[in-house]
PDB file of C-alpha atoms in Angstrom:
ATOM      1  CA  MET Y   1     -16.691  58.389  17.227  1.00 36.00           C
ATOM      2  CA  THR Y   2     -14.063  59.982  19.363  1.00 38.00           C
ATOM      3  CA  ALA Y   3     -11.278  58.813  21.235  1.00 38.00           C
ATOM      4  CA  ALA Y   4     -13.093  59.772  24.643  1.00 40.00           C
ATOM      5  CA  GLU Y   5     -16.849  57.905  23.569  1.00 39.00           C
ATOM      6  CA  LEU Y   6     -14.746  54.783  22.677  1.00 37.00           C
ATOM      7  CA  LYS Y   7     -13.050  54.526  25.788  1.00 40.00           C
ATOM      8  CA  ALA Y   8     -16.161  55.240  28.008  1.00 39.00           C
ATOM      9  CA  THR Y   9     -18.237  52.680  25.947  1.00 36.00           C
ATOM     10  CA  THR Y  10     -15.047  50.571  26.288  1.00 40.00           C
ATOM     11  CA  GLN Y  11     -15.522  47.950  29.438  1.00 42.00           C
ATOM     12  CA  ILE Y  12     -12.726  47.120  31.548  1.00 46.00           C
ATOM     13  CA  GLU Y  13     -12.778  43.961  32.367  1.00 53.00           C
ATOM     14  CA  GLU Y  14     -12.675  42.455  35.948  1.00 64.00           C
ATOM     15  CA  PHE Y  15     -10.201  39.887  37.109  1.00 67.00           C
ATOM     16  CA  SER Y  16     -10.615  37.127  39.357  1.00 82.00           C
ATOM     17  CA  ILE Y  17      -7.676  34.638  39.324  1.00 88.00           C
ATOM     18  CA  GLU Y  18      -8.217  31.788  41.451  1.00 90.00           C
ATOM     19  CA  GLY Y  19      -5.613  31.909  44.259  1.00 89.00           C
ATOM     20  CA  ILE Y  20      -5.202  35.232  43.760  1.00 90.00           C
ATOM     21  CA  THR Y  21      -6.059  38.248  45.931  1.00 88.00           C
ATOM     22  CA  GLU Y  22      -3.284  41.010  45.478  1.00 91.00           C
ATOM     23  CA  PRO Y  23      -4.852  43.848  44.331  1.00 92.00           C
ATOM     24  CA  ILE Y  24      -1.241  45.173  42.322  1.00 94.00           C
ATOM     25  CA  ILE Y  25      -1.356  41.247  40.358  1.00 94.00           C
ATOM     26  CA  LEU Y  26      -4.849  41.991  39.203  1.00 93.00           C
ATOM     27  CA  ASN Y  27      -4.523  45.455  37.981  1.00 94.00           C
ATOM     28  CA  TYR Y  28      -1.679  44.248  36.122  1.00 93.00           C
ATOM     29  CA  PHE Y  29      -4.185  42.163  34.083  1.00 93.00           C
ATOM     30  CA  GLN Y  30      -6.572  44.624  33.560  1.00 93.00           C
ATOM     31  CA  ALA Y  31      -4.690  47.409  32.503  1.00 93.00           C
ATOM     32  CA  LEU Y  32      -2.290  44.797  30.118  1.00 93.00           C
ATOM     33  CA  ASN Y  33      -5.561  43.819  28.460  1.00 92.00           C
ATOM     34  CA  ALA Y  34      -7.297  47.286  28.171  1.00 92.00           C
ATOM     35  CA  GLY Y  35      -4.055  47.860  26.490  1.00 91.00           C
ATOM     36  CA  ASP Y  36      -3.317  50.572  28.976  1.00 94.00           C
ATOM     37  CA  PHE Y  37       0.383  49.884  28.878  1.00 93.00           C
ATOM     38  CA  ALA Y  38       1.492  52.996  30.964  1.00 95.00           C
ATOM     39  CA  ALA Y  39      -0.775  52.224  33.547  1.00 95.00           C
ATOM     40  CA  THR Y  40       0.834  48.528  33.656  1.00 95.00           C
ATOM     41  CA  ALA Y  41       4.381  49.828  33.443  1.00 96.00           C
ATOM     42  CA  ALA Y  42       3.571  52.138  36.606  1.00 96.00           C
ATOM     43  CA  LEU Y  43       2.836  49.279  38.910  1.00 97.00           C
ATOM     44  CA  PHE Y  44       6.829  48.759  38.515  1.00 97.00           C
ATOM     45  CA  ALA Y  45       9.230  50.161  40.946  1.00 96.00           C
ATOM     46  CA  GLU Y  46      11.324  52.702  39.459  1.00 96.00           C
ATOM     47  CA  ASP Y  47      14.026  49.999  39.112  1.00 96.00           C
ATOM     48  CA  GLY Y  48      11.563  46.797  38.621  1.00 96.00           C
ATOM     49  CA  ILE Y  49      12.586  44.360  35.683  1.00 96.00           C
ATOM     50  CA  MET Y  50      10.102  42.975  33.136  1.00 97.00           C
ATOM     51  CA  TYR Y  51      11.753  39.838  31.039  1.00 95.00           C
ATOM     52  CA  PRO Y  52       9.209  38.971  28.255  1.00 92.00           C
ATOM     53  CA  PRO Y  53       9.506  35.700  26.397  1.00 86.00           C
ATOM     54  CA  PHE Y  54      12.686  35.850  23.954  1.00 81.00           C
ATOM     55  CA  GLU Y  55      13.892  39.125  25.731  1.00 84.00           C
ATOM     56  CA  SER Y  56      16.604  40.389  27.671  1.00 89.00           C
ATOM     57  CA  GLY Y  57      15.285  42.402  30.692  1.00 93.00           C
ATOM     58  CA  LEU Y  58      13.509  45.754  30.402  1.00 95.00           C
ATOM     59  CA  VAL Y  59      14.362  47.887  33.550  1.00 97.00           C
ATOM     60  CA  GLY Y  60      11.935  50.743  34.481  1.00 95.00           C
ATOM     61  CA  PRO Y  61       8.551  51.712  34.327  1.00 96.00           C
ATOM     62  CA  VAL Y  62       9.463  53.995  30.758  1.00 96.00           C
ATOM     63  CA  ALA Y  63      11.229  51.224  29.188  1.00 96.00           C
ATOM     64  CA  ILE Y  64       8.585  48.818  29.980  1.00 95.00           C
ATOM     65  CA  ALA Y  65       5.645  50.655  28.552  1.00 96.00           C
ATOM     66  CA  THR Y  66       7.942  51.601  25.765  1.00 94.00           C
ATOM     67  CA  TYR Y  67       8.286  47.459  25.030  1.00 92.00           C
ATOM     68  CA  LEU Y  68       4.616  47.252  25.553  1.00 93.00           C
ATOM     69  CA  LYS Y  69       3.495  49.987  23.116  1.00 93.00           C
ATOM     70  CA  GLN Y  70       5.421  48.225  20.497  1.00 89.00           C
ATOM     71  CA  GLU Y  71       4.922  44.518  21.193  1.00 88.00           C
ATOM     72  CA  ALA Y  72       1.899  44.014  23.284  1.00 87.00           C
ATOM     73  CA  GLN Y  73      -0.593  45.490  20.610  1.00 86.00           C
ATOM     74  CA  GLY Y  74      -3.784  43.394  20.525  1.00 85.00           C
ATOM     75  CA  ILE Y  75      -2.177  40.916  23.282  1.00 87.00           C
ATOM     76  CA  LYS Y  76      -5.189  39.200  25.518  1.00 90.00           C
ATOM     77  CA  ALA Y  77      -3.902  37.629  28.638  1.00 91.00           C
ATOM     78  CA  GLU Y  78      -6.319  35.543  30.260  1.00 90.00           C
ATOM     79  CA  PRO Y  79      -4.632  34.261  33.431  1.00 93.00           C
ATOM     80  CA  GLN Y  80      -6.257  31.285  35.220  1.00 92.00           C
ATOM     81  CA  GLN Y  81      -4.821  30.357  38.814  1.00 94.00           C
ATOM     82  CA  GLY Y  82      -1.991  31.251  40.813  1.00 94.00           C
ATOM     83  CA  ILE Y  83      -0.284  30.983  44.190  1.00 94.00           C
ATOM     84  CA  ILE Y  84       1.246  33.539  46.361  1.00 94.00           C
ATOM     85  CA  GLU Y  85       3.883  32.621  48.417  1.00 94.00           C
ATOM     86  CA  ILE Y  86       6.024  34.923  50.913  1.00 93.00           C
ATOM     87  CA  LEU Y  87       9.606  34.980  50.746  1.00 92.00           C
ATOM     88  CA  PRO Y  88      12.313  35.484  53.353  1.00 87.00           C
ATOM     89  CA  ASN Y  89      13.180  39.112  52.580  1.00 89.00           C
ATOM     90  CA  GLU Y  90       9.694  39.451  52.762  1.00 89.00           C
ATOM     91  CA  GLN Y  91       8.895  40.187  49.360  1.00 94.00           C
ATOM     92  CA  ILE Y  92       5.663  38.163  47.604  1.00 95.00           C
ATOM     93  CA  GLN Y  93       6.323  35.884  44.948  1.00 95.00           C
ATOM     94  CA  VAL Y  94       2.956  35.376  42.711  1.00 96.00           C
ATOM     95  CA  GLN Y  95       3.221  32.621  40.015  1.00 95.00           C
ATOM     96  CA  VAL Y  96       0.392  32.657  37.838  1.00 95.00           C
ATOM     97  CA  ALA Y  97      -0.824  30.536  35.367  1.00 93.00           C
ATOM     98  CA  GLY Y  98      -3.030  30.905  32.256  1.00 92.00           C
ATOM     99  CA  LYS Y  99      -3.178  31.683  28.261  1.00 89.00           C
ATOM    100  CA  ALA Y 100      -1.970  34.651  25.890  1.00 89.00           C
ATOM    101  CA  PHE Y 101      -3.730  35.229  23.127  1.00 84.00           C
ATOM    102  CA  THR Y 102      -2.657  37.436  19.860  1.00 77.00           C
ATOM    103  CA  SER Y 103      -4.632  37.683  16.632  1.00 73.00           C
ATOM    104  CA  TRP Y 104      -2.627  35.021  14.819  1.00 71.00           C
ATOM    105  CA  CYS Y 105      -2.105  31.794  18.078  1.00 74.00           C
ATOM    106  CA  GLY Y 106      -2.570  31.259  21.687  1.00 80.00           C
ATOM    107  CA  VAL Y 107      -0.356  29.838  24.248  1.00 84.00           C
ATOM    108  CA  ASN Y 108      -0.184  29.044  27.849  1.00 88.00           C
ATOM    109  CA  VAL Y 109       1.724  31.307  29.916  1.00 90.00           C
ATOM    110  CA  THR Y 110       3.189  31.320  33.391  1.00 93.00           C
ATOM    111  CA  TRP Y 111       4.025  34.660  34.742  1.00 95.00           C
ATOM    112  CA  LEU Y 112       6.052  34.915  37.756  1.00 96.00           C
ATOM    113  CA  PHE Y 113       6.036  38.147  40.032  1.00 97.00           C
ATOM    114  CA  ILE Y 114       8.108  39.524  42.549  1.00 96.00           C
ATOM    115  CA  LEU Y 115       6.690  42.548  44.808  1.00 96.00           C
ATOM    116  CA  ASN Y 116       8.466  44.702  47.513  1.00 95.00           C
ATOM    117  CA  GLN Y 117       7.186  45.565  50.733  1.00 91.00           C
ATOM    118  CA  GLN Y 118       5.739  48.438  49.090  1.00 92.00           C
ATOM    119  CA  ARG Y 119       3.246  46.361  46.760  1.00 93.00           C
ATOM    120  CA  GLN Y 120       5.182  47.403  43.460  1.00 96.00           C
ATOM    121  CA  ILE Y 121       6.369  44.866  40.838  1.00 97.00           C
ATOM    122  CA  VAL Y 122      10.024  44.661  41.424  1.00 97.00           C
ATOM    123  CA  GLU Y 123      10.731  42.085  38.705  1.00 96.00           C
ATOM    124  CA  THR Y 124       8.564  39.808  36.233  1.00 96.00           C
ATOM    125  CA  LYS Y 125       9.377  36.588  34.063  1.00 96.00           C
ATOM    126  CA  ILE Y 126       6.890  35.827  31.648  1.00 93.00           C
ATOM    127  CA  LYS Y 127       7.555  32.020  29.877  1.00 90.00           C
ATOM    128  CA  LEU Y 128       5.689  30.669  27.048  1.00 86.00           C
ATOM    129  CA  LEU Y 129       4.846  27.391  27.497  1.00 84.00           C
ATOM    130  CA  ALA Y 130       5.083  25.985  24.152  1.00 67.00           C
ATOM    131  CA  SER Y 131       6.351  23.269  22.127  1.00 63.00           C
ATOM    132  CA  PRO Y 132       8.717  23.467  19.461  1.00 60.00           C
ATOM    133  CA  GLN Y 133       6.696  23.651  16.486  1.00 63.00           C
ATOM    134  CA  GLU Y 134       4.687  26.504  18.056  1.00 58.00           C
ATOM    135  CA  LEU Y 135       7.675  28.718  18.810  1.00 57.00           C
ATOM    136  CA  LEU Y 136       8.554  28.192  15.360  1.00 59.00           C
ATOM    137  CA  ALA Y 137       5.602  29.155  14.280  1.00 60.00           C
ATOM    138  CA  MET Y 138       5.679  32.191  16.111  1.00 54.00           C
ATOM    139  CA  ARG Y 139       9.105  32.869  15.079  1.00 53.00           C
ATOM    140  CA  ARG Y 140       9.523  36.617  13.326  1.00 47.00           C
ATOM    141  CA  ASP Y 141      10.112  36.403   9.860  1.00 41.00           C
TER     142      ASP Y 141
END
């Protein structure tokens, strides 16, 4: 099967997150789970920052896409519920709680997004909510 045929047969999962109607957030999780890291990173502003677990901030879509291609292969995010808040500077803060799964573990996660007035992601922080034992199990050798 060619890559084009595989892509044509791959169904893009529609997301519904309780409490979240912001399309960019739904698109983030759809692109991430589809393994389309370029599309995921394109949702960020040019100076947007991603703070992945255990890492310093990555600035800009190119750095974010490169990181995701290296570190997010096979990750499945399952966002479950969220809260949207308008900040005083007219930015939007979106908090999403859910789970993330890899081939070797699953963990509770919170994602905190800040969107600008153009509905681009200017910042996201990804926090793993795991016990110390779970974090030790995830440590790289």
